[in-house]
Amino acid sequence: LRPDLEPCSLEEWFEVNHHPGVLTYLNSLFTPEQMEREHEIWRRSLDAALPDFYAGMPELLAEFRARGGKLAVISHSPEDVIRRHYEAHPMADKIRPDLILGWDSDPSRRKPAAWPALHALEQLGVKPHEALVVDDLMPGVKMAKAVGVPVAAAGWGHSVPCIRESMAKECDAYLSSVQELSHMLLGRTMAVL
């Protein structure tokens, strides 16, 4: 779309998703017409891919849910794409989220706004202190803090130094692996947003 620009590296991509956020970044690069085209390209890419879960995550989610834990996925990806990823997994019946909130064109209904977390808490019937937001970027942290939900950094997704430092500072816990999340969650029953 913009052959005059040098593509950013994966690390730079994570950095702009962390701050200022993907939409702010893309709007700084593209015209409204180019944004429509970019969205079409992004959507085709999402529809063509079926990513793997991180090692150990399906087993963790299955055990968490078996113990009565509730699960909401709040993501910038479209709800139907998230649902397809979960449904395609062999353990779908054991790991299926109770609630999925995907990308919304209304900024007040997506991270970092408080609404997704407030809606998830209400739908799951839990109080903020009974929940935990697990996220790898600042929009999820801001959402969690806005409603008083503890937040843990999902540090296993990438290792960008400035993001790791920021998340370690801003989150209640910085988790380097799915195993660390497992240890944290399976010691008590809570909702994961």
Coordinates of N, CA, C and O in Angstrom, one line a residue:
L1 N 0.8 -1.2 0.0 CA 0.0 0.0 0.0 C 0.8 1.3 0.0 O 0.4 2.3 -0.5
R2 N 2.0 1.2 0.6 CA 2.9 2.3 0.7 C 4.3 1.9 0.4 O 5.2 1.7 1.2
P3 N 4.6 1.7 -0.9 CA 5.9 1.2 -1.3 C 7.0 2.2 -1.0 O 8.2 1.8 -1.0
D4 N 6.7 3.4 -0.7 CA 7.7 4.4 -0.3 C 8.2 4.2 1.1 O 9.2 4.8 1.5
L5 N 7.5 3.4 1.9 CA 7.9 3.2 3.3 C 8.7 1.9 3.4 O 8.4 0.9 2.8
E6 N 9.6 1.9 4.3 CA 10.4 0.6 4.6 C 9.5 -0.1 5.7 O 9.1 0.5 6.7
P7 N 9.3 -1.4 5.4 CA 8.5 -2.2 6.4 C 9.1 -2.2 7.8 O 10.4 -2.2 7.9
C8 N 8.3 -2.2 8.8 CA 8.9 -2.2 10.2 C 9.2 -3.7 10.5 O 8.7 -4.6 9.9
S9 N 10.1 -3.8 11.4 CA 10.5 -5.2 11.9 C 9.4 -5.7 12.8 O 8.5 -5.0 13.2
L10 N 9.5 -7.0 13.1 CA 8.5 -7.6 14.0 C 8.6 -6.9 15.4 O 7.6 -6.6 16.0
E11 N 9.8 -6.6 15.9 CA 10.0 -5.9 17.1 C 9.3 -4.5 17.1 O 8.6 -4.1 18.0
E12 N 9.5 -3.8 16.0 CA 8.9 -2.5 15.9 C 7.4 -2.6 15.8 O 6.7 -1.8 16.4
W13 N 6.9 -3.7 15.2 CA 5.4 -3.9 15.1 C 4.9 -4.1 16.5 O 3.8 -3.5 16.9
F14 N 5.5 -4.9 17.3 CA 5.1 -5.1 18.7 C 5.1 -3.7 19.5 O 4.2 -3.4 20.3
E15 N 6.2 -3.0 19.3 CA 6.3 -1.7 20.0 C 5.2 -0.7 19.6 O 4.6 -0.1 20.6
V16 N 4.8 -0.6 18.4 CA 3.7 0.3 18.0 C 2.3 -0.2 18.5 O 1.4 0.5 18.7
N17 N 2.2 -1.6 18.6 CA 1.0 -2.1 19.1 C 0.9 -1.8 20.6 O -0.2 -1.6 21.2
H18 N 2.0 -1.8 21.3 CA 2.1 -1.6 22.7 C 1.8 -0.1 23.0 O 1.0 0.2 23.8
H19 N 2.4 0.8 22.2 CA 2.2 2.2 22.3 C 2.6 2.9 21.0 O 3.7 2.6 20.6
P20 N 1.8 3.6 20.3 CA 0.5 4.2 20.7 C -0.7 3.3 20.5 O -1.8 3.7 20.9
G21 N -0.6 2.2 19.9 CA -1.7 1.3 19.6 C -1.8 1.1 18.1 O -1.4 2.0 17.3
V22 N -2.3 0.0 17.7 CA -2.2 -0.4 16.2 C -3.0 0.6 15.4 O -2.6 1.0 14.3
L23 N -4.2 1.0 15.8 CA -5.0 1.9 15.0 C -4.4 3.3 14.9 O -4.4 3.8 13.8
T24 N -3.9 3.8 15.9 CA -3.2 5.1 15.9 C -2.0 5.0 14.9 O -1.9 5.9 14.1
Y25 N -1.3 4.0 15.0 CA -0.1 3.8 14.1 C -0.6 3.7 12.7 O 0.0 4.4 11.8
L26 N -1.5 2.8 12.4 CA -1.9 2.6 11.0 C -2.6 3.9 10.4 O -2.3 4.2 9.2
N27 N -3.3 4.6 11.2 CA -3.9 5.9 10.7 C -2.9 6.9 10.4 O -3.1 7.8 9.6
S28 N -1.7 6.8 11.1 CA -0.6 7.7 10.8 C 0.1 7.4 9.4 O 0.8 8.3 8.9
L29 N -0.2 6.2 8.9 CA 0.5 5.8 7.7 C -0.4 5.9 6.5 O 0.0 6.1 5.3
F30 N -1.7 5.6 6.7 CA -2.6 5.3 5.6 C -3.7 6.4 5.5 O -4.2 6.9 6.5
T31 N -4.2 6.6 4.2 CA -5.4 7.4 4.0 C -6.6 6.6 4.4 O -6.4 5.3 4.5
P32 N -7.8 7.1 4.5 CA -8.9 6.3 4.8 C -9.2 5.2 3.7 O -9.5 4.1 4.1
E33 N -8.9 5.5 2.4 CA -9.0 4.5 1.4 C -8.0 3.4 1.6 O -8.3 2.2 1.4
Q34 N -6.8 3.7 1.9 CA -5.8 2.7 2.1 C -6.1 1.9 3.4 O -5.8 0.7 3.4
M35 N -6.7 2.5 4.4 CA -7.1 1.8 5.6 C -8.1 0.7 5.3 O -8.1 -0.4 5.8
E36 N -9.1 1.0 4.4 CA -10.0 0.0 3.9 C -9.3 -1.1 3.3 O -9.7 -2.3 3.5
R37 N -8.4 -0.8 2.4 CA -7.6 -1.9 1.7 C -6.8 -2.7 2.7 O -6.7 -3.9 2.6
E38 N -6.2 -2.0 3.7 CA -5.4 -2.7 4.7 C -6.2 -3.6 5.5 O -5.8 -4.7 5.8
H39 N -7.5 -3.2 5.8 CA -8.4 -4.0 6.6 C -8.7 -5.3 5.8 O -8.8 -6.4 6.4
E40 N -9.0 -5.1 4.5 CA -9.3 -6.3 3.7 C -8.1 -7.3 3.7 O -8.3 -8.5 3.7
I41 N -6.9 -6.8 3.5 CA -5.7 -7.6 3.5 C -5.5 -8.3 4.9 O -5.3 -9.5 4.9
W42 N -5.7 -7.6 5.9 CA -5.6 -8.2 7.3 C -6.6 -9.3 7.5 O -6.3 -10.3 8.0
R43 N -7.9 -9.0 7.1 CA -8.9 -10.0 7.3 C -8.7 -11.3 6.5 O -8.9 -12.4 6.9
R44 N -8.2 -11.1 5.2 CA -7.9 -12.3 4.4 C -6.8 -13.1 5.1 O -6.8 -14.3 5.1
S45 N -5.8 -12.4 5.7 CA -4.7 -13.1 6.4 C -5.2 -13.9 7.6 O -4.8 -15.0 7.8
L46 N -6.1 -13.2 8.3 CA -6.7 -13.9 9.5 C -7.5 -15.1 9.1 O -7.5 -16.2 9.8
D47 N -8.3 -15.0 8.0 CA -9.1 -16.1 7.6 C -8.3 -17.3 7.1 O -8.8 -18.4 7.1
A48 N -7.1 -17.0 6.6 CA -6.3 -18.1 6.0 C -5.4 -18.8 7.0 O -5.0 -19.9 6.8
A49 N -5.3 -18.2 8.2 CA -4.4 -18.8 9.2 C -5.1 -19.4 10.3 O -6.2 -19.1 10.7
L50 N -4.5 -20.4 10.9 CA -5.0 -21.1 12.1 C -3.8 -21.3 13.0 O -3.1 -22.2 12.9
P51 N -3.5 -20.3 13.9 CA -2.3 -20.3 14.7 C -2.4 -21.4 15.8 O -3.5 -21.8 16.2
D52 N -1.2 -21.8 16.2 CA -1.1 -22.8 17.3 C -1.3 -22.0 18.6 O -0.9 -20.9 18.7
F53 N -1.8 -22.7 19.6 CA -1.8 -22.2 21.0 C -0.4 -22.3 21.5 O 0.4 -23.2 21.1
Y54 N 0.0 -21.5 22.4 CA 1.3 -21.6 23.1 C 1.3 -23.0 23.8 O 0.3 -23.4 24.3
A55 N 2.5 -23.6 23.8 CA 2.6 -24.9 24.4 C 2.2 -24.9 25.9 O 2.6 -24.0 26.6
G56 N 1.3 -25.8 26.2 CA 0.8 -25.9 27.6 C -0.5 -25.1 27.8 O -1.2 -25.3 28.8
M57 N -0.8 -24.1 26.9 CA -2.0 -23.3 27.2 C -3.3 -24.1 27.1 O -4.1 -23.9 28.0
P58 N -3.5 -24.9 26.1 CA -4.8 -25.7 26.1 C -5.0 -26.5 27.4 O -6.1 -26.5 28.0
E59 N -3.9 -27.1 27.8 CA -4.0 -28.0 29.0 C -4.3 -27.1 30.3 O -5.1 -27.5 31.1
L60 N -3.7 -25.9 30.3 CA -3.9 -25.0 31.4 C -5.4 -24.6 31.4 O -6.1 -24.6 32.4
L61 N -5.9 -24.1 30.2 CA -7.3 -23.7 30.2 C -8.2 -24.8 30.5 O -9.2 -24.6 31.2
A62 N -8.0 -26.0 30.1 CA -8.9 -27.1 30.4 C -8.9 -27.4 31.9 O -10.0 -27.6 32.4
E63 N -7.8 -27.4 32.5 CA -7.7 -27.6 34.0 C -8.4 -26.5 34.7 O -9.1 -26.7 35.7
F64 N -8.1 -25.2 34.3 CA -8.7 -24.1 34.9 C -10.2 -24.1 34.8 O -11.0 -23.9 35.8
R65 N -10.8 -24.5 33.7 CA -12.2 -24.5 33.5 C -12.8 -25.7 34.2 O -13.9 -25.6 34.8
A66 N -12.1 -26.8 34.3 CA -12.5 -28.0 35.0 C -12.7 -27.7 36.5 O -13.5 -28.3 37.2
R67 N -11.9 -26.8 37.0 CA -11.9 -26.4 38.4 C -13.0 -25.3 38.7 O -13.0 -24.7 39.7
G68 N -13.7 -24.9 37.6 CA -14.8 -23.9 37.8 C -14.4 -22.5 37.3 O -15.2 -21.6 37.5
G69 N -13.2 -22.4 36.8 CA -12.8 -21.1 36.3 C -13.6 -20.6 35.1 O -14.1 -21.5 34.3
K70 N -13.7 -19.3 34.9 CA -14.4 -18.8 33.8 C -13.4 -18.0 32.9 O -12.5 -17.4 33.4
L71 N -13.7 -18.1 31.6 CA -12.8 -17.5 30.7 C -13.4 -16.6 29.7 O -14.4 -16.9 29.0
A72 N -12.9 -15.4 29.6 CA -13.3 -14.4 28.5 C -12.1 -14.1 27.7 O -11.0 -13.9 28.3
V73 N -12.3 -14.0 26.4 CA -11.2 -13.5 25.5 C -11.6 -12.1 25.1 O -12.7 -11.9 24.5
I74 N -10.8 -11.1 25.4 CA -11.0 -9.8 24.9 C -9.8 -9.4 24.0 O -8.7 -9.4 24.5
S75 N -10.1 -9.2 22.7 CA -9.0 -9.2 21.8 C -9.3 -8.1 20.7 O -10.4 -7.7 20.5
H76 N -8.2 -7.7 20.1 CA -8.4 -6.8 18.9 C -8.6 -7.6 17.6 O -8.9 -7.0 16.6
S77 N -8.6 -8.9 17.7 CA -9.0 -9.7 16.6 C -10.5 -9.9 16.5 O -11.2 -9.8 17.5
P78 N -11.1 -10.1 15.3 CA -12.5 -10.3 15.2 C -13.0 -11.5 16.0 O -12.3 -12.6 16.0
E79 N -14.2 -11.4 16.6 CA -14.8 -12.5 17.4 C -14.9 -13.8 16.6 O -14.6 -14.8 17.1
D80 N -15.3 -13.7 15.4 CA -15.5 -15.0 14.6 C -14.2 -15.7 14.4 O -14.1 -16.9 14.3
V81 N -13.1 -14.9 14.2 CA -11.8 -15.5 14.0 C -11.3 -16.2 15.3 O -10.8 -17.4 15.3
I82 N -11.5 -15.6 16.4 CA -11.1 -16.1 17.7 C -11.9 -17.4 17.9 O -11.3 -18.5 18.3
R83 N -13.2 -17.4 17.7 CA -14.1 -18.5 17.9 C -13.6 -19.7 17.0 O -13.5 -20.8 17.5
R84 N -13.3 -19.4 15.8 CA -12.8 -20.5 14.9 C -11.5 -21.1 15.4 O -11.4 -22.3 15.3
H85 N -10.6 -20.3 15.9 CA -9.4 -20.9 16.4 C -9.6 -21.8 17.6 O -9.1 -22.9 17.7
Y86 N -10.5 -21.4 18.5 CA -10.8 -22.3 19.6 C -11.6 -23.5 19.2 O -11.3 -24.7 19.6
E87 N -12.5 -23.4 18.3 CA -13.3 -24.5 17.8 C -12.5 -25.5 17.0 O -12.8 -26.7 17.0
A88 N -11.4 -25.1 16.4 CA -10.6 -26.0 15.6 C -9.7 -26.8 16.5 O -9.1 -27.8 16.0
H89 N -9.5 -26.5 17.7 CA -8.6 -27.2 18.6 C -9.2 -28.5 19.0 O -10.4 -28.6 19.3
P90 N -8.4 -29.6 19.1 CA -9.0 -30.9 19.5 C -9.6 -30.9 20.9 O -10.5 -31.7 21.2
M91 N -9.2 -29.9 21.8 CA -9.7 -29.8 23.1 C -10.8 -28.7 23.2 O -11.1 -28.2 24.3
A92 N -11.4 -28.4 22.1 CA -12.4 -27.3 22.1 C -13.4 -27.3 23.1 O -13.8 -26.3 23.8
D93 N -14.0 -28.5 23.4 CA -15.1 -28.6 24.4 C -14.6 -28.3 25.8 O -15.4 -27.9 26.7
K94 N -13.3 -28.4 26.0 CA -12.7 -28.2 27.4 C -12.1 -26.8 27.5 O -11.9 -26.4 28.7
I95 N -11.8 -26.1 26.4 CA -11.2 -24.8 26.5 C -12.0 -23.6 26.0 O -11.6 -22.5 26.0
R96 N -13.2 -23.9 25.5 CA -14.0 -22.9 24.9 C -14.3 -21.8 25.8 O -14.8 -22.0 27.0
P97 N -14.0 -20.5 25.4 CA -14.3 -19.4 26.3 C -15.8 -19.2 26.6 O -16.6 -19.5 25.8
D98 N -16.1 -18.7 27.8 CA -17.5 -18.4 28.2 C -17.9 -17.1 27.4 O -19.1 -16.9 27.2
L99 N -17.0 -16.3 27.1 CA -17.3 -15.0 26.4 C -16.2 -14.6 25.5 O -15.0 -14.7 25.9
I100 N -16.5 -14.1 24.3 CA -15.5 -13.6 23.4 C -15.9 -12.2 23.0 O -17.0 -12.0 22.5
L101 N -15.0 -11.2 23.2 CA -15.2 -9.9 22.8 C -14.1 -9.5 21.8 O -13.0 -9.4 22.2
G102 N -14.4 -9.4 20.5 CA -13.4 -9.1 19.5 C -13.4 -7.6 19.2 O -14.1 -6.8 19.8
W103 N -12.7 -7.3 18.1 CA -12.6 -6.0 17.6 C -14.0 -5.3 17.5 O -14.9 -5.9 16.9
D104 N -14.1 -4.1 17.9 CA -15.3 -3.3 17.7 C -14.9 -2.0 17.1 O -13.9 -1.4 17.5
S105 N -15.7 -1.5 16.1 CA -15.4 -0.3 15.5 C -15.6 0.9 16.4 O -15.1 2.0 16.2
D106 N -16.3 0.7 17.5 CA -16.5 1.8 18.5 C -15.4 1.7 19.5 O -15.3 0.7 20.3
P107 N -14.5 2.7 19.5 CA -13.4 2.7 20.4 C -13.7 2.6 21.9 O -12.9 2.0 22.7
S108 N -15.0 2.9 22.3 CA -15.4 2.8 23.7 C -15.7 1.4 24.1 O -15.9 1.0 25.3
R109 N -15.7 0.5 23.1 CA -16.1 -0.9 23.3 C -14.9 -1.9 23.0 O -15.1 -3.1 22.8
R110 N -13.7 -1.3 23.0 CA -12.5 -2.2 22.8 C -11.3 -1.7 23.7 O -11.4 -0.5 24.1
K111 N -10.4 -2.6 23.9 CA -9.2 -2.1 24.7 C -8.6 -0.9 24.1 O -8.6 -0.8 22.8
P112 N -8.1 0.1 24.8 CA -7.9 0.1 26.3 C -9.1 0.6 27.1 O -9.0 0.9 28.3
A113 N -10.3 0.8 26.4 CA -11.4 1.3 27.2 C -11.9 0.3 28.2 O -11.6 -0.9 28.1
A114 N -12.6 0.8 29.2 CA -13.0 -0.1 30.3 C -14.2 -1.0 30.0 O -14.3 -2.1 30.6
W115 N -15.0 -0.7 29.0 CA -16.2 -1.4 28.7 C -16.0 -2.9 28.5 O -16.8 -3.7 29.1
P116 N -15.0 -3.4 27.7 CA -14.9 -4.8 27.6 C -14.7 -5.6 28.9 O -15.4 -6.6 29.1
A117 N -13.9 -5.0 29.8 CA -13.7 -5.7 31.1 C -15.0 -5.6 31.9 O -15.3 -6.6 32.6
L118 N -15.6 -4.5 32.0 CA -16.8 -4.3 32.7 C -17.9 -5.3 32.2 O -18.6 -5.9 33.0
H119 N -18.0 -5.4 30.9 CA -19.0 -6.3 30.3 C -18.7 -7.7 30.7 O -19.6 -8.5 31.0
A120 N -17.4 -8.1 30.6 CA -17.0 -9.5 30.9 C -17.3 -9.8 32.4 O -17.8 -10.9 32.7
L121 N -17.0 -8.9 33.3 CA -17.2 -9.1 34.7 C -18.7 -9.3 34.9 O -19.1 -10.2 35.7
E122 N -19.5 -8.5 34.3 CA -21.0 -8.6 34.5 C -21.5 -9.9 33.9 O -22.2 -10.7 34.6
Q123 N -21.1 -10.3 32.7 CA -21.5 -11.5 32.0 C -21.1 -12.8 32.8 O -21.8 -13.7 32.8
L124 N -19.9 -12.7 33.4 CA -19.4 -13.9 34.1 C -19.8 -13.9 35.5 O -19.6 -14.9 36.2
G125 N -20.3 -12.8 36.0 CA -20.8 -12.7 37.4 C -19.7 -12.7 38.4 O -19.8 -13.4 39.5
V126 N -18.6 -12.0 38.1 CA -17.5 -11.9 39.0 C -17.2 -10.5 39.4 O -17.5 -9.6 38.6
K127 N -16.5 -10.3 40.5 CA -16.1 -9.0 40.9 C -14.7 -8.7 40.4 O -13.9 -9.7 40.2
P128 N -14.2 -7.5 40.3 CA -12.9 -7.2 39.8 C -11.8 -8.0 40.6 O -10.8 -8.5 39.9
H129 N -11.9 -8.1 41.9 CA -10.8 -8.8 42.7 C -10.8 -10.3 42.4 O -9.9 -11.0 42.8
E130 N -11.9 -10.8 41.8 CA -12.0 -12.3 41.5 C -11.5 -12.6 40.1 O -11.6 -13.7 39.7
A131 N -11.0 -11.6 39.4 CA -10.6 -11.8 38.0 C -9.2 -11.5 37.8 O -8.5 -10.9 38.7
L132 N -8.7 -11.8 36.7 CA -7.3 -11.5 36.3 C -7.3 -11.3 34.8 O -7.8 -12.1 34.0
V133 N -6.7 -10.1 34.4 CA -6.4 -9.9 33.0 C -5.0 -10.3 32.7 O -4.1 -10.0 33.4
V134 N -4.9 -11.1 31.6 CA -3.6 -11.6 31.2 C -3.4 -11.0 29.8 O -4.2 -11.3 28.9
D135 N -2.4 -10.2 29.6 CA -2.2 -9.5 28.3 C -0.7 -9.3 28.1 O 0.0 -9.3 29.0
D136 N -0.4 -9.1 26.8 CA 1.0 -8.9 26.4 C 1.3 -7.5 26.0 O 2.5 -7.1 25.8
L137 N 0.3 -6.6 26.0 CA 0.5 -5.2 25.6 C -0.3 -4.2 26.4 O -1.2 -4.6 27.1
M138 N 0.1 -3.0 26.4 CA -0.4 -1.9 27.2 C -1.9 -1.7 27.1 O -2.6 -1.4 28.1
P139 N -2.6 -1.8 26.0 CA -4.0 -1.6 25.9 C -4.8 -2.5 26.9 O -5.7 -2.0 27.6
G140 N -4.4 -3.7 27.1 CA -5.0 -4.6 28.1 C -4.8 -4.2 29.5 O -5.6 -4.3 30.4
V141 N -3.6 -3.7 29.7 CA -3.2 -3.2 31.1 C -4.0 -2.0 31.4 O -4.6 -1.9 32.5
K142 N -4.2 -1.1 30.5 CA -5.0 0.1 30.8 C -6.4 -0.3 31.0 O -7.1 0.3 31.9
M143 N -6.9 -1.2 30.3 CA -8.3 -1.7 30.5 C -8.5 -2.2 31.9 O -9.4 -1.9 32.6
A144 N -7.6 -3.1 32.3 CA -7.7 -3.8 33.6 C -7.6 -2.7 34.7 O -8.4 -2.8 35.6
K145 N -6.7 -1.8 34.6 CA -6.5 -0.8 35.7 C -7.7 0.1 35.8 O -8.1 0.5 36.9
A146 N -8.4 0.3 34.6 CA -9.5 1.2 34.6 C -10.7 0.7 35.5 O -11.5 1.4 35.9
V147 N -10.7 -0.7 35.6 CA -11.8 -1.3 36.4 C -11.4 -2.0 37.6 O -12.2 -2.7 38.3
G148 N -10.1 -1.9 38.0 CA -9.6 -2.4 39.2 C -9.4 -3.9 39.2 O -9.4 -4.6 40.2
V149 N -9.1 -4.5 38.0 CA -8.8 -5.9 37.9 C -7.3 -6.1 37.9 O -6.6 -5.4 37.2
P150 N -6.8 -7.0 38.7 CA -5.4 -7.3 38.7 C -5.0 -7.7 37.3 O -5.8 -8.3 36.5
V151 N -3.7 -7.4 36.9 CA -3.3 -7.7 35.6 C -1.9 -8.4 35.6 O -1.0 -8.0 36.4
A152 N -1.8 -9.4 34.8 CA -0.5 -10.1 34.7 C 0.0 -10.0 33.2 O -0.8 -10.2 32.3
A153 N 1.3 -9.7 33.1 CA 1.9 -9.6 31.8 C 2.1 -11.0 31.2 O 2.7 -11.8 31.9
A154 N 1.7 -11.2 30.0 CA 2.0 -12.5 29.3 C 3.3 -12.3 28.5 O 3.4 -12.0 27.3
G155 N 4.4 -12.5 29.3 CA 5.7 -12.2 28.7 C 6.3 -13.3 27.8 O 7.3 -13.1 27.2
W156 N 5.5 -14.4 27.6 CA 6.0 -15.5 26.7 C 5.7 -15.2 25.2 O 6.2 -15.9 24.4
G157 N 4.9 -14.2 24.9 CA 4.6 -13.9 23.5 C 5.6 -13.2 22.7 O 5.7 -13.4 21.5
H158 N 6.5 -12.5 23.3 CA 7.6 -11.8 22.6 C 8.6 -11.3 23.6 O 8.3 -11.4 24.8
S159 N 9.7 -10.9 23.2 CA 10.8 -10.4 24.1 C 11.3 -9.1 23.7 O 12.5 -8.9 23.6
V160 N 10.5 -8.1 23.5 CA 10.9 -6.8 23.1 C 11.3 -6.1 24.4 O 10.4 -5.9 25.3
P161 N 12.5 -5.7 24.6 CA 13.0 -5.1 25.8 C 12.2 -4.0 26.4 O 11.8 -4.0 27.6
C162 N 11.8 -3.0 25.6 CA 11.1 -1.8 26.1 C 9.7 -2.2 26.6 O 9.1 -1.7 27.5
I163 N 9.1 -3.2 25.9 CA 7.7 -3.7 26.3 C 7.9 -4.5 27.6 O 7.1 -4.3 28.5
R164 N 8.8 -5.4 27.6 CA 9.1 -6.2 28.8 C 9.2 -5.3 30.1 O 8.6 -5.5 31.1
E165 N 10.0 -4.2 29.9 CA 10.3 -3.3 31.0 C 9.0 -2.6 31.4 O 8.7 -2.5 32.6
S166 N 8.3 -2.1 30.4 CA 7.0 -1.4 30.7 C 6.0 -2.3 31.4 O 5.3 -1.9 32.4
M167 N 5.8 -3.5 30.9 CA 4.9 -4.4 31.4 C 5.3 -4.9 32.8 O 4.4 -5.0 33.7
A168 N 6.5 -5.1 33.1 CA 7.0 -5.5 34.4 C 6.7 -4.3 35.4 O 6.3 -4.6 36.6
K169 N 6.8 -3.1 35.0 CA 6.6 -1.9 35.8 C 5.1 -1.7 36.1 O 4.6 -1.4 37.2
E170 N 4.2 -1.9 35.1 CA 2.8 -1.6 35.1 C 1.9 -2.7 35.6 O 0.8 -2.4 36.1
C171 N 2.3 -3.9 35.5 CA 1.5 -5.1 35.8 C 1.7 -5.5 37.3 O 2.7 -5.3 37.9
D172 N 0.7 -6.2 37.8 CA 0.8 -6.8 39.1 C 1.8 -8.0 39.2 O 2.4 -8.3 40.2
A173 N 1.9 -8.6 38.0 CA 2.9 -9.7 37.9 C 3.4 -9.8 36.5 O 2.6 -9.5 35.5
Y174 N 4.6 -10.2 36.3 CA 5.2 -10.4 35.0 C 5.5 -11.9 34.9 O 6.3 -12.4 35.6
L175 N 4.8 -12.5 33.9 CA 4.9 -14.0 33.8 C 5.7 -14.3 32.5 O 5.3 -13.9 31.4
S176 N 6.8 -15.0 32.6 CA 7.7 -15.3 31.5 C 7.2 -16.5 30.7 O 7.7 -16.8 29.6
S177 N 6.4 -17.3 31.3 CA 6.0 -18.6 30.6 C 4.5 -19.0 31.0 O 4.0 -18.5 32.0
V178 N 4.0 -19.8 30.1 CA 2.7 -20.4 30.4 C 2.7 -21.2 31.7 O 1.7 -21.1 32.5
Q179 N 3.8 -21.8 32.0 CA 3.9 -22.5 33.3 C 3.8 -21.6 34.5 O 3.2 -22.0 35.5
E180 N 4.3 -20.4 34.4 CA 4.2 -19.5 35.5 C 2.7 -19.0 35.6 O 2.2 -18.9 36.8
L181 N 2.0 -18.9 34.5 CA 0.6 -18.6 34.6 C -0.2 -19.7 35.2 O -1.0 -19.5 36.0
S182 N 0.2 -20.9 34.8 CA -0.4 -22.1 35.4 C -0.3 -22.2 36.9 O -1.3 -22.4 37.6
H183 N 0.9 -21.9 37.4 CA 1.1 -21.9 38.8 C 0.3 -20.8 39.5 O -0.3 -21.1 40.6
M184 N 0.2 -19.6 38.9 CA -0.6 -18.6 39.5 C -2.1 -18.9 39.5 O -2.8 -18.7 40.5
L185 N -2.6 -19.4 38.4 CA -4.1 -19.7 38.3 C -4.6 -20.9 39.0 O -5.6 -20.8 39.6
L186 N -3.8 -21.9 39.0 CA -4.4 -23.2 39.6 C -4.3 -23.2 41.1 O -4.8 -24.2 41.7
G187 N -3.8 -22.2 41.7 CA -3.8 -22.1 43.1 C -5.0 -21.5 43.7 O -5.3 -21.6 44.9
R188 N -5.9 -21.0 42.8 CA -7.2 -20.4 43.2 C -8.1 -20.3 42.0 O -7.7 -20.3 40.9
T189 N -9.4 -20.2 42.3 CA -10.4 -20.1 41.2 C -10.7 -18.7 41.0 O -10.9 -17.9 41.9
M190 N -10.6 -18.3 39.7 CA -10.9 -16.9 39.3 C -11.4 -16.9 37.9 O -11.3 -17.9 37.2
A191 N -11.8 -15.7 37.4 CA -12.1 -15.6 36.0 C -10.9 -15.0 35.3 O -10.2 -14.1 35.9
V192 N -10.6 -15.4 34.1 CA -9.5 -14.8 33.3 C -10.1 -14.1 32.2 O -10.9 -14.6 31.4
L193 N -9.8 -12.8 32.1 CA -10.3 -11.9 31.0 C -9.2 -11.7 30.0 O -8.1 -11.5 30.4

